[in-house]
């Protein structure tokens, strides 16, 4: 199919000595191509080409012409080592013309009378093939330039399509520990580490053999057995026929990064272990606090019983006993509040310890705060116990007073 948009990018040189044919085809060519240079013989055609060679993409020429034939013109062009596509169009079909045209690397040979559509399609095909060749050549040059630049910082190797090493740079030898002569001609798996799963390399070969670029992290083994890690990119390289001719491997060393990751994971595991140890310690402290709270409760119960007995002994001290009963009730209320607060703090502590497994630093600060809070509560418990002891002493003193008064009453009765 004729690609008009592509043809409109092309400039051609048309050389024809037959004026009517030149005029007729010249008009047709001008409707298809961006620009058409027209010459009446080989000499004029050569002059036009040399003057406009940077613009002209394809030459269409008759063979037999006055002054200079089409073959003569092509010979002069080839002497300049210019590989411009040329199509010969002629009424002659002698083998001597054909052989000479082939030797001069003629792109196509069309017999008169012309099939214009076929001629246009041939120009299109030849121009696209030329463009593709230039593109491949440019890509190869660009690839080589890129490789030359990264050769100074990357680990580079080349292999043939079977994976046999054909080139290694200095950094490759330095990293792997092998000399260049030990690597050239060897299979690239000479540096494969046994830890690498075979499925990864199956996928790698599947991708690059289909013309894709493969990228991934690889663990390799140096000559001395030491492991090293690289970020690897494998690039297929093609010839002008789009056939794979070699694979280029570009790698960057990441061994230090991998070691840092492993060290970080080890630290995390140690932190988790330490966190569990501290959690166990906190749980032990919580149980001890619960035991102390229980002892305080038992002590209060005992003191309540003593107070009740004292109330029964002396009605005279009833008002005082009621006062102390209110005090004890107040203490009970305070203890209940402290108990509730303690349990709330315990629940908060357990929650914080669970969070410690996720955010180690935050939990450490919260646990220190909780420990301070528990110590404060412990001091409060001690103060409360001292208060109760003081109350007990007062009650004992009251008992002594009552007994003394009763003794006085007995003496008075006598």
Short mmCIF file of N, CA, C and O in Angstrom, two decimals, residues 45 55 99 123 128 136 153 158-159 256 310 335 373 390 409:
data_model
loop_
_atom_site.label_atom_id
_atom_site.label_comp_id
_atom_site.label_asym_id
_atom_site.label_seq_id
_atom_site.Cartn_x
_atom_site.Cartn_y
_atom_site.Cartn_z
N UNK A 45 22.66 14.67 -14.23
CA UNK A 45 22.18 13.99 -13.02
C UNK A 45 23.24 13.97 -11.93
O UNK A 45 22.95 14.20 -10.74
N UNK A 55 19.99 16.29 0.42
CA UNK A 55 18.52 16.26 0.37
C UNK A 55 18.00 15.00 -0.32
O UNK A 55 16.97 14.46 0.07
N UNK A 99 24.30 -7.28 -14.93
CA UNK A 99 25.45 -7.68 -14.12
C UNK A 99 26.22 -6.46 -13.62
O UNK A 99 26.63 -6.39 -12.46
N UNK A 123 10.20 2.56 -4.72
CA UNK A 123 10.87 3.70 -4.10
C UNK A 123 10.55 3.75 -2.60
O UNK A 123 11.43 3.94 -1.75
N UNK A 128 12.28 3.15 2.87
CA UNK A 128 12.00 2.70 4.24
C UNK A 128 13.09 1.75 4.74
O UNK A 128 13.51 1.82 5.90
N UNK A 136 18.97 1.64 12.70
CA UNK A 136 19.71 0.58 13.39
C UNK A 136 21.16 1.00 13.61
O UNK A 136 21.73 0.82 14.69
N UNK A 153 32.01 3.32 35.19
CA UNK A 153 31.39 3.21 36.52
C UNK A 153 30.64 1.89 36.73
O UNK A 153 30.32 1.55 37.86
N UNK A 158 29.91 -8.75 27.71
CA UNK A 158 29.19 -9.07 26.47
C UNK A 158 29.29 -10.57 26.25
O UNK A 158 30.33 -11.17 26.54
N UNK A 159 28.21 -11.12 25.72
CA UNK A 159 28.24 -12.55 25.39
C UNK A 159 27.66 -12.73 23.99
O UNK A 159 26.91 -11.88 23.48
N UNK A 256 26.97 -3.47 49.49
CA UNK A 256 26.88 -2.73 50.76
C UNK A 256 25.43 -2.48 51.15
O UNK A 256 25.06 -2.58 52.32
N UNK A 310 -14.97 -1.86 118.35
CA UNK A 310 -14.77 -0.72 119.23
C UNK A 310 -16.05 0.09 119.40
O UNK A 310 -16.33 0.64 120.46
N UNK A 335 -9.31 4.38 98.03
CA UNK A 335 -8.67 3.13 97.59
C UNK A 335 -9.36 2.54 96.36
O UNK A 335 -8.70 2.01 95.46
N UNK A 373 4.62 6.62 86.65
CA UNK A 373 3.26 6.72 87.19
C UNK A 373 3.02 5.66 88.26
O UNK A 373 2.46 5.92 89.32
N UNK A 390 -1.64 5.37 111.30
CA UNK A 390 -1.87 6.48 112.23
C UNK A 390 -3.26 6.40 112.82
O UNK A 390 -3.48 6.60 114.01
N UNK A 409 -14.65 4.73 136.51
CA UNK A 409 -16.06 4.50 136.87
C UNK A 409 -16.17 3.41 137.92
O UNK A 409 -16.99 3.48 138.86
#
